[in-house]
Amino acid sequence: MFSLAADLIHVFSSVPRHLNFIDHTSDIGWKESQRVQPVIVDAGIYLAGRNQFFQSTEKRATPDGFKFFTGSPWVILNRRFIEYCIFGWENLPRTLLMYFTNVMLPLEGYFHSVACNSDFRNFTVNNDLRYVAWDDPPQMEPRFLNITHYEEIVESGVPFARKFREKEYLLDRIDEKILQRWRHRPVPGAWCTGRKRWFSDPCSQWSNVNIVRPGPQAEKFRRYMDRILEESKSSNSSCAQ
């Protein structure tokens, strides 16, 4: 299996399966007036093609039946939490689903609010496992990453990063140095059995594709995971208030 997937499997195999990784906060600030209170109608929900959303001229009050949480749209969710959201054996997931249908950027709030207003609050790690560079003070969007961020990304041990410009050289460096991927070829893994030559792709021959062999970043990722899990345990509640 190729390096990145092998690293993820290697590290997550020792992570408790009841945990969710959701970067979140209830300190919504300016988002209250610009994201929570406006009523949005997304025509794409009702029409076959993708369309622009429409915003109502009136706003609604901030809900008091639940606490609004927001954060990164990039989440890692466990199976039980997903089933809770889909089957909704309580009213909360359905109630929030109806509310977030008319919220701008619902992926930045739905899972966060469901988790932190339910018993899953104690099984939520406040982290999205992504390297992100922000301006000071932070703007609405993070900075584009470039080659100057390479060393920080590698040393951080974080498995994901964003965001990148198209054809960013930093991605080529990661392919070459971390994933050891040749140009226009797959990332090599333990399943590649061919000889590595300049004219020959070692992955043109393969054996058991289920073999997992961690790459050079796996140990850094494990240390990073151990640290954030320890920090999560030391807090009184995993959901930040």
PDB file of C-alpha atoms in Angstrom:
ATOM      1  CA  MET A   1       0.000   0.000   0.000  1.00  0.00           C
ATOM      2  CA  PHE A   2       1.338   3.450  -0.866  1.00  0.00           C
ATOM      3  CA  SER A   3       3.062   5.529   1.777  1.00  0.00           C
ATOM      4  CA  LEU A   4       0.370   8.036   2.802  1.00  0.00           C
ATOM      5  CA  ALA A   5      -2.422   5.474   3.149  1.00  0.00           C
ATOM      6  CA  ALA A   6      -0.031   3.086   4.898  1.00  0.00           C
ATOM      7  CA  ASP A   7       0.955   5.811   7.367  1.00  0.00           C
ATOM      8  CA  LEU A   8      -2.694   6.617   8.096  1.00  0.00           C
ATOM      9  CA  ILE A   9      -3.606   2.963   8.634  1.00  0.00           C
ATOM     10  CA  HIS A  10      -0.502   2.375  10.746  1.00  0.00           C
ATOM     11  CA  VAL A  11      -1.231   5.282  13.110  1.00  0.00           C
ATOM     12  CA  PHE A  12      -5.034   5.072  13.229  1.00  0.00           C
ATOM     13  CA  SER A  13      -4.891   1.348  14.010  1.00  0.00           C
ATOM     14  CA  SER A  14      -3.905   2.323  17.569  1.00  0.00           C
ATOM     15  CA  VAL A  15      -6.350   5.238  17.904  1.00  0.00           C
ATOM     16  CA  PRO A  16      -9.585   4.519  19.825  1.00  0.00           C
ATOM     17  CA  ARG A  17     -12.360   4.029  17.283  1.00  0.00           C
ATOM     18  CA  HIS A  18     -14.942   6.010  19.228  1.00  0.00           C
ATOM     19  CA  LEU A  19     -13.167   9.315  18.589  1.00  0.00           C
ATOM     20  CA  ASN A  20     -14.144  12.020  16.085  1.00  0.00           C
ATOM     21  CA  PHE A  21     -11.672  14.612  14.816  1.00  0.00           C
ATOM     22  CA  ILE A  22     -13.560  17.894  14.431  1.00  0.00           C
ATOM     23  CA  ASP A  23     -11.882  21.291  14.629  1.00  0.00           C
ATOM     24  CA  HIS A  24     -14.507  23.449  16.347  1.00  0.00           C
ATOM     25  CA  THR A  25     -15.290  26.468  18.496  1.00  0.00           C
ATOM     26  CA  SER A  26     -18.380  28.167  19.903  1.00  0.00           C
ATOM     27  CA  ASP A  27     -16.657  31.574  19.713  1.00  0.00           C
ATOM     28  CA  ILE A  28     -18.281  32.413  16.384  1.00  0.00           C
ATOM     29  CA  GLY A  29     -17.702  36.189  16.459  1.00  0.00           C
ATOM     30  CA  TRP A  30     -18.546  37.838  13.116  1.00  0.00           C
ATOM     31  CA  LYS A  31     -19.987  34.583  11.811  1.00  0.00           C
ATOM     32  CA  GLU A  32     -23.085  35.092  13.980  1.00  0.00           C
ATOM     33  CA  SER A  33     -24.348  37.959  11.833  1.00  0.00           C
ATOM     34  CA  GLN A  34     -22.939  36.716   8.511  1.00  0.00           C
ATOM     35  CA  ARG A  35     -23.351  32.926   8.750  1.00  0.00           C
ATOM     36  CA  VAL A  36     -25.801  32.021  11.541  1.00  0.00           C
ATOM     37  CA  GLN A  37     -28.571  34.602  11.229  1.00  0.00           C
ATOM     38  CA  PRO A  38     -28.917  35.007   7.419  1.00  0.00           C
ATOM     39  CA  VAL A  39     -31.433  32.652   5.761  1.00  0.00           C
ATOM     40  CA  ILE A  40     -29.948  30.987   2.691  1.00  0.00           C
ATOM     41  CA  VAL A  41     -31.869  29.122  -0.025  1.00  0.00           C
ATOM     42  CA  ASP A  42     -29.628  26.865  -2.105  1.00  0.00           C
ATOM     43  CA  ALA A  43     -31.417  26.242  -5.403  1.00  0.00           C
ATOM     44  CA  GLY A  44     -29.050  23.331  -6.063  1.00  0.00           C
ATOM     45  CA  ILE A  45     -30.986  21.297  -3.486  1.00  0.00           C
ATOM     46  CA  TYR A  46     -34.128  21.447  -5.613  1.00  0.00           C
ATOM     47  CA  LEU A  47     -32.791  21.696  -9.163  1.00  0.00           C
ATOM     48  CA  ALA A  48     -30.733  19.238 -11.205  1.00  0.00           C
ATOM     49  CA  GLY A  49     -27.992  21.741 -12.055  1.00  0.00           C
ATOM     50  CA  ARG A  50     -25.707  23.672  -9.736  1.00  0.00           C
ATOM     51  CA  ASN A  51     -26.979  27.185  -9.090  1.00  0.00           C
ATOM     52  CA  GLN A  52     -26.213  30.198  -6.955  1.00  0.00           C
ATOM     53  CA  PHE A  53     -27.845  30.418  -3.547  1.00  0.00           C
ATOM     54  CA  PHE A  54     -30.265  33.163  -2.600  1.00  0.00           C
ATOM     55  CA  GLN A  55     -30.204  35.131   0.640  1.00  0.00           C
ATOM     56  CA  SER A  56     -33.361  36.320   2.333  1.00  0.00           C
ATOM     57  CA  THR A  57     -33.735  39.998   3.077  1.00  0.00           C
ATOM     58  CA  GLU A  58     -34.666  39.143   6.681  1.00  0.00           C
ATOM     59  CA  LYS A  59     -32.524  37.454   9.300  1.00  0.00           C
ATOM     60  CA  ARG A  60     -33.479  34.986  12.000  1.00  0.00           C
ATOM     61  CA  ALA A  61     -32.447  35.109  15.637  1.00  0.00           C
ATOM     62  CA  THR A  62     -29.516  33.024  16.838  1.00  0.00           C
ATOM     63  CA  PRO A  63     -30.987  29.713  18.035  1.00  0.00           C
ATOM     64  CA  ASP A  64     -31.291  29.140  21.780  1.00  0.00           C
ATOM     65  CA  GLY A  65     -32.380  25.500  21.591  1.00  0.00           C
ATOM     66  CA  PHE A  66     -28.794  24.421  20.913  1.00  0.00           C
ATOM     67  CA  LYS A  67     -25.329  25.957  20.980  1.00  0.00           C
ATOM     68  CA  PHE A  68     -23.910  26.881  17.589  1.00  0.00           C
ATOM     69  CA  PHE A  69     -20.415  25.575  16.825  1.00  0.00           C
ATOM     70  CA  THR A  70     -18.304  26.245  13.778  1.00  0.00           C
ATOM     71  CA  GLY A  71     -14.891  25.218  12.498  1.00  0.00           C
ATOM     72  CA  SER A  72     -13.027  23.377   9.777  1.00  0.00           C
ATOM     73  CA  PRO A  73     -15.140  21.542   7.160  1.00  0.00           C
ATOM     74  CA  TRP A  74     -12.497  18.791   7.067  1.00  0.00           C
ATOM     75  CA  VAL A  75     -13.584  16.157   9.602  1.00  0.00           C
ATOM     76  CA  ILE A  76     -12.841  12.515  10.435  1.00  0.00           C
ATOM     77  CA  LEU A  77     -15.936  10.820  11.873  1.00  0.00           C
ATOM     78  CA  ASN A  78     -16.464   7.413  13.425  1.00  0.00           C
ATOM     79  CA  ARG A  79     -19.167   5.024  12.317  1.00  0.00           C
ATOM     80  CA  ARG A  80     -21.392   5.357  15.385  1.00  0.00           C
ATOM     81  CA  PHE A  81     -21.541   9.132  15.044  1.00  0.00           C
ATOM     82  CA  ILE A  82     -22.398   8.872  11.342  1.00  0.00           C
ATOM     83  CA  GLU A  83     -25.186   6.422  12.155  1.00  0.00           C
ATOM     84  CA  TYR A  84     -26.437   8.823  14.818  1.00  0.00           C
ATOM     85  CA  CYS A  85     -26.609  11.624  12.227  1.00  0.00           C
ATOM     86  CA  ILE A  86     -28.309   9.426   9.602  1.00  0.00           C
ATOM     87  CA  PHE A  87     -30.779   7.421  11.694  1.00  0.00           C
ATOM     88  CA  GLY A  88     -31.293  10.141  14.306  1.00  0.00           C
ATOM     89  CA  TRP A  89     -32.541   8.100  17.251  1.00  0.00           C
ATOM     90  CA  GLU A  90     -32.854  11.500  18.939  1.00  0.00           C
ATOM     91  CA  ASN A  91     -34.370  14.667  17.470  1.00  0.00           C
ATOM     92  CA  LEU A  92     -31.137  16.655  17.554  1.00  0.00           C
ATOM     93  CA  PRO A  93     -29.581  15.501  14.226  1.00  0.00           C
ATOM     94  CA  ARG A  94     -32.849  16.066  12.335  1.00  0.00           C
ATOM     95  CA  THR A  95     -33.460  19.425  13.995  1.00  0.00           C
ATOM     96  CA  LEU A  96     -29.986  20.659  13.116  1.00  0.00           C
ATOM     97  CA  LEU A  97     -30.237  19.222   9.606  1.00  0.00           C
ATOM     98  CA  MET A  98     -33.332  21.300   8.939  1.00  0.00           C
ATOM     99  CA  TYR A  99     -31.671  24.376  10.428  1.00  0.00           C
ATOM    100  CA  PHE A 100     -28.409  24.009   8.510  1.00  0.00           C
ATOM    101  CA  THR A 101     -30.255  23.489   5.230  1.00  0.00           C
ATOM    102  CA  ASN A 102     -30.614  27.280   5.198  1.00  0.00           C
ATOM    103  CA  VAL A 103     -27.160  28.179   6.529  1.00  0.00           C
ATOM    104  CA  MET A 104     -24.276  29.381   4.373  1.00  0.00           C
ATOM    105  CA  LEU A 105     -21.417  26.824   4.381  1.00  0.00           C
ATOM    106  CA  PRO A 106     -23.221  24.187   6.484  1.00  0.00           C
ATOM    107  CA  LEU A 107     -20.180  21.883   6.397  1.00  0.00           C
ATOM    108  CA  GLU A 108     -18.473  24.356   8.704  1.00  0.00           C
ATOM    109  CA  GLY A 109     -21.086  23.892  11.417  1.00  0.00           C
ATOM    110  CA  TYR A 110     -23.398  20.889  11.131  1.00  0.00           C
ATOM    111  CA  PHE A 111     -21.229  18.034  12.434  1.00  0.00           C
ATOM    112  CA  HIS A 112     -19.576  20.384  14.905  1.00  0.00           C
ATOM    113  CA  SER A 113     -22.911  21.419  16.414  1.00  0.00           C
ATOM    114  CA  VAL A 114     -24.345  17.897  16.457  1.00  0.00           C
ATOM    115  CA  ALA A 115     -21.292  16.472  18.212  1.00  0.00           C
ATOM    116  CA  CYS A 116     -20.946  19.241  20.775  1.00  0.00           C
ATOM    117  CA  ASN A 117     -24.649  19.342  21.684  1.00  0.00           C
ATOM    118  CA  SER A 118     -24.839  15.585  22.252  1.00  0.00           C
ATOM    119  CA  ASP A 119     -23.096  12.869  24.253  1.00  0.00           C
ATOM    120  CA  PHE A 120     -20.465  12.726  21.494  1.00  0.00           C
ATOM    121  CA  ARG A 121     -18.949  15.912  22.929  1.00  0.00           C
ATOM    122  CA  ASN A 122     -16.745  13.793  25.177  1.00  0.00           C
ATOM    123  CA  PHE A 123     -15.414  11.778  22.236  1.00  0.00           C
ATOM    124  CA  THR A 124     -14.439  14.663  19.962  1.00  0.00           C
ATOM    125  CA  VAL A 125     -10.838  15.738  19.399  1.00  0.00           C
ATOM    126  CA  ASN A 126     -10.568  19.428  18.526  1.00  0.00           C
ATOM    127  CA  ASN A 127      -8.256  18.994  15.541  1.00  0.00           C
ATOM    128  CA  ASP A 128      -8.646  18.456  11.776  1.00  0.00           C
ATOM    129  CA  LEU A 129      -5.136  16.989  11.272  1.00  0.00           C
ATOM    130  CA  ARG A 130      -4.216  19.672   8.750  1.00  0.00           C
ATOM    131  CA  TYR A 131      -1.302  22.049   8.425  1.00  0.00           C
ATOM    132  CA  VAL A 132      -2.640  25.520   7.680  1.00  0.00           C
ATOM    133  CA  ALA A 133      -0.805  28.866   7.549  1.00  0.00           C
ATOM    134  CA  TRP A 134      -2.778  31.960   8.560  1.00  0.00           C
ATOM    135  CA  ASP A 135      -2.047  35.642   8.229  1.00  0.00           C
ATOM    136  CA  ASP A 136      -1.733  37.757  11.383  1.00  0.00           C
ATOM    137  CA  PRO A 137      -4.406  38.777  12.057  1.00  0.00           C
ATOM    138  CA  PRO A 138      -6.205  35.817  10.401  1.00  0.00           C
ATOM    139  CA  GLN A 139      -8.196  36.518   7.251  1.00  0.00           C
ATOM    140  CA  MET A 140     -11.262  34.631   6.016  1.00  0.00           C
ATOM    141  CA  GLU A 141      -9.075  32.195   4.066  1.00  0.00           C
ATOM    142  CA  PRO A 142      -5.665  30.712   4.972  1.00  0.00           C
ATOM    143  CA  ARG A 143      -2.525  31.535   3.032  1.00  0.00           C
ATOM    144  CA  PHE A 144      -1.447  29.526   0.021  1.00  0.00           C
ATOM    145  CA  LEU A 145       1.392  27.202   0.938  1.00  0.00           C
ATOM    146  CA  ASN A 146       4.667  27.300  -0.977  1.00  0.00           C
ATOM    147  CA  ILE A 147       8.164  25.858  -0.815  1.00  0.00           C
ATOM    148  CA  THR A 148       9.047  28.015   2.204  1.00  0.00           C
ATOM    149  CA  HIS A 149       6.610  25.938   4.277  1.00  0.00           C
ATOM    150  CA  TYR A 150       8.197  22.607   3.354  1.00  0.00           C
ATOM    151  CA  GLU A 151      10.338  22.106   6.475  1.00  0.00           C
ATOM    152  CA  GLU A 152       7.520  23.104   8.845  1.00  0.00           C
ATOM    153  CA  ILE A 153       5.099  20.708   7.159  1.00  0.00           C
ATOM    154  CA  VAL A 154       7.555  17.811   7.336  1.00  0.00           C
ATOM    155  CA  GLU A 155       8.557  18.432  10.949  1.00  0.00           C
ATOM    156  CA  SER A 156       4.972  18.961  12.134  1.00  0.00           C
ATOM    157  CA  GLY A 157       4.012  15.359  11.463  1.00  0.00           C
ATOM    158  CA  VAL A 158       0.549  16.479  10.329  1.00  0.00           C
ATOM    159  CA  PRO A 159      -0.701  14.160   7.549  1.00  0.00           C
ATOM    160  CA  PHE A 160      -2.664  16.763   5.554  1.00  0.00           C
ATOM    161  CA  ALA A 161      -2.143  20.366   4.500  1.00  0.00           C
ATOM    162  CA  ARG A 162      -3.948  23.138   2.647  1.00  0.00           C
ATOM    163  CA  LYS A 163      -4.206  25.154   0.579  1.00  0.00           C
ATOM    164  CA  PHE A 164      -2.127  25.001  -2.595  1.00  0.00           C
ATOM    165  CA  ARG A 165      -2.084  26.817  -5.879  1.00  0.00           C
ATOM    166  CA  GLU A 166      -2.366  24.767  -9.033  1.00  0.00           C
ATOM    167  CA  LYS A 167       0.990  23.286 -10.109  1.00  0.00           C
ATOM    168  CA  GLU A 168       2.626  24.397  -6.865  1.00  0.00           C
ATOM    169  CA  TYR A 169       6.286  23.332  -6.707  1.00  0.00           C
ATOM    170  CA  LEU A 170       5.880  22.388  -3.038  1.00  0.00           C
ATOM    171  CA  LEU A 171       3.689  19.447  -4.104  1.00  0.00           C
ATOM    172  CA  ASP A 172       6.430  18.232  -6.417  1.00  0.00           C
ATOM    173  CA  ARG A 173       8.912  18.377  -3.546  1.00  0.00           C
ATOM    174  CA  ILE A 174       6.554  16.369  -1.301  1.00  0.00           C
ATOM    175  CA  ASP A 175       6.098  13.803  -4.073  1.00  0.00           C
ATOM    176  CA  GLU A 176       9.845  13.473  -4.520  1.00  0.00           C
ATOM    177  CA  LYS A 177      11.156  13.614  -0.953  1.00  0.00           C
ATOM    178  CA  ILE A 178       8.314  12.267   1.194  1.00  0.00           C
ATOM    179  CA  LEU A 179       6.251  10.007  -1.046  1.00  0.00           C
ATOM    180  CA  GLN A 180       9.198   9.088  -3.279  1.00  0.00           C
ATOM    181  CA  ARG A 181       6.894   9.291  -6.262  1.00  0.00           C
ATOM    182  CA  TRP A 182       8.274   9.553  -9.767  1.00  0.00           C
ATOM    183  CA  ARG A 183       6.653  12.002 -12.148  1.00  0.00           C
ATOM    184  CA  HIS A 184       3.419  10.662 -13.705  1.00  0.00           C
ATOM    185  CA  ARG A 185       3.716   7.419 -11.730  1.00  0.00           C
ATOM    186  CA  PRO A 186       1.918   6.035  -8.670  1.00  0.00           C
ATOM    187  CA  VAL A 187       3.303   6.402  -5.168  1.00  0.00           C
ATOM    188  CA  PRO A 188       5.408   3.273  -4.561  1.00  0.00           C
ATOM    189  CA  GLY A 189       4.581   0.990  -1.666  1.00  0.00           C
ATOM    190  CA  ALA A 190       5.348  -2.421  -0.240  1.00  0.00           C
ATOM    191  CA  TRP A 191       3.246  -3.983  -2.997  1.00  0.00           C
ATOM    192  CA  CYS A 192       5.698  -2.827  -5.706  1.00  0.00           C
ATOM    193  CA  THR A 193       8.050  -5.721  -6.492  1.00  0.00           C
ATOM    194  CA  GLY A 194       9.778  -4.517  -9.667  1.00  0.00           C
ATOM    195  CA  ARG A 195      13.328  -3.185  -9.735  1.00  0.00           C
ATOM    196  CA  LYS A 196      13.673   0.597  -9.534  1.00  0.00           C
ATOM    197  CA  ARG A 197      15.459   1.876 -12.624  1.00  0.00           C
ATOM    198  CA  TRP A 198      15.327   5.161 -14.479  1.00  0.00           C
ATOM    199  CA  PHE A 199      13.563   3.466 -17.409  1.00  0.00           C
ATOM    200  CA  SER A 200      11.419   1.067 -15.399  1.00  0.00           C
ATOM    201  CA  ASP A 201       8.527   1.645 -12.978  1.00  0.00           C
ATOM    202  CA  PRO A 202       8.951  -0.649  -9.923  1.00  0.00           C
ATOM    203  CA  CYS A 203       5.171  -0.683  -9.529  1.00  0.00           C
ATOM    204  CA  SER A 204       4.690  -2.242 -12.959  1.00  0.00           C
ATOM    205  CA  GLN A 205       5.017  -5.494 -11.021  1.00  0.00           C
ATOM    206  CA  TRP A 206       3.237  -6.098  -7.752  1.00  0.00           C
ATOM    207  CA  SER A 207       2.415  -8.687  -5.122  1.00  0.00           C
ATOM    208  CA  ASN A 208      -0.040  -8.433  -2.207  1.00  0.00           C
ATOM    209  CA  VAL A 209      -1.699  -5.000  -2.403  1.00  0.00           C
ATOM    210  CA  ASN A 210      -2.872  -5.325   1.218  1.00  0.00           C
ATOM    211  CA  ILE A 211       0.639  -5.125   2.648  1.00  0.00           C
ATOM    212  CA  VAL A 212       1.043  -2.048   4.878  1.00  0.00           C
ATOM    213  CA  ARG A 213       4.546  -0.649   5.323  1.00  0.00           C
ATOM    214  CA  PRO A 214       4.729   2.776   7.002  1.00  0.00           C
ATOM    215  CA  GLY A 215       6.731   5.473   5.273  1.00  0.00           C
ATOM    216  CA  PRO A 216       9.351   7.836   6.745  1.00  0.00           C
ATOM    217  CA  GLN A 217       6.717  10.265   8.081  1.00  0.00           C
ATOM    218  CA  ALA A 218       4.776   7.644  10.059  1.00  0.00           C
ATOM    219  CA  GLU A 219       6.747   8.088  13.300  1.00  0.00           C
ATOM    220  CA  LYS A 220       6.322  11.871  13.214  1.00  0.00           C
ATOM    221  CA  PHE A 221       2.618  11.437  12.601  1.00  0.00           C
ATOM    222  CA  ARG A 222       2.382   8.994  15.523  1.00  0.00           C
ATOM    223  CA  ARG A 223       4.084  11.470  17.885  1.00  0.00           C
ATOM    224  CA  TYR A 224       1.742  14.217  16.695  1.00  0.00           C
ATOM    225  CA  MET A 225      -1.287  11.974  17.231  1.00  0.00           C
ATOM    226  CA  ASP A 226      -0.117  10.979  20.719  1.00  0.00           C
ATOM    227  CA  ARG A 227       0.276  14.629  21.648  1.00  0.00           C
ATOM    228  CA  ILE A 228      -3.155  15.811  20.505  1.00  0.00           C
ATOM    229  CA  LEU A 229      -4.849  12.808  22.136  1.00  0.00           C
ATOM    230  CA  GLU A 230      -3.089  13.570  25.411  1.00  0.00           C
ATOM    231  CA  GLU A 231      -4.152  17.210  25.168  1.00  0.00           C
ATOM    232  CA  SER A 232      -7.728  16.094  24.529  1.00  0.00           C
ATOM    233  CA  LYS A 233      -7.698  13.858  27.619  1.00  0.00           C
ATOM    234  CA  SER A 234      -6.392  16.642  29.842  1.00  0.00           C
ATOM    235  CA  SER A 235      -9.304  18.982  29.007  1.00  0.00           C
ATOM    236  CA  ASN A 236     -12.520  18.753  31.018  1.00  0.00           C
ATOM    237  CA  SER A 237     -14.614  18.543  27.888  1.00  0.00           C
ATOM    238  CA  SER A 238     -13.435  17.892  24.358  1.00  0.00           C
ATOM    239  CA  CYS A 239     -15.826  20.509  22.970  1.00  0.00           C
ATOM    240  CA  ALA A 240     -14.415  24.009  23.389  1.00  0.00           C
ATOM    241  CA  GLN A 241     -16.906  26.453  24.852  1.00  0.00           C
TER     242      GLN A 241
END
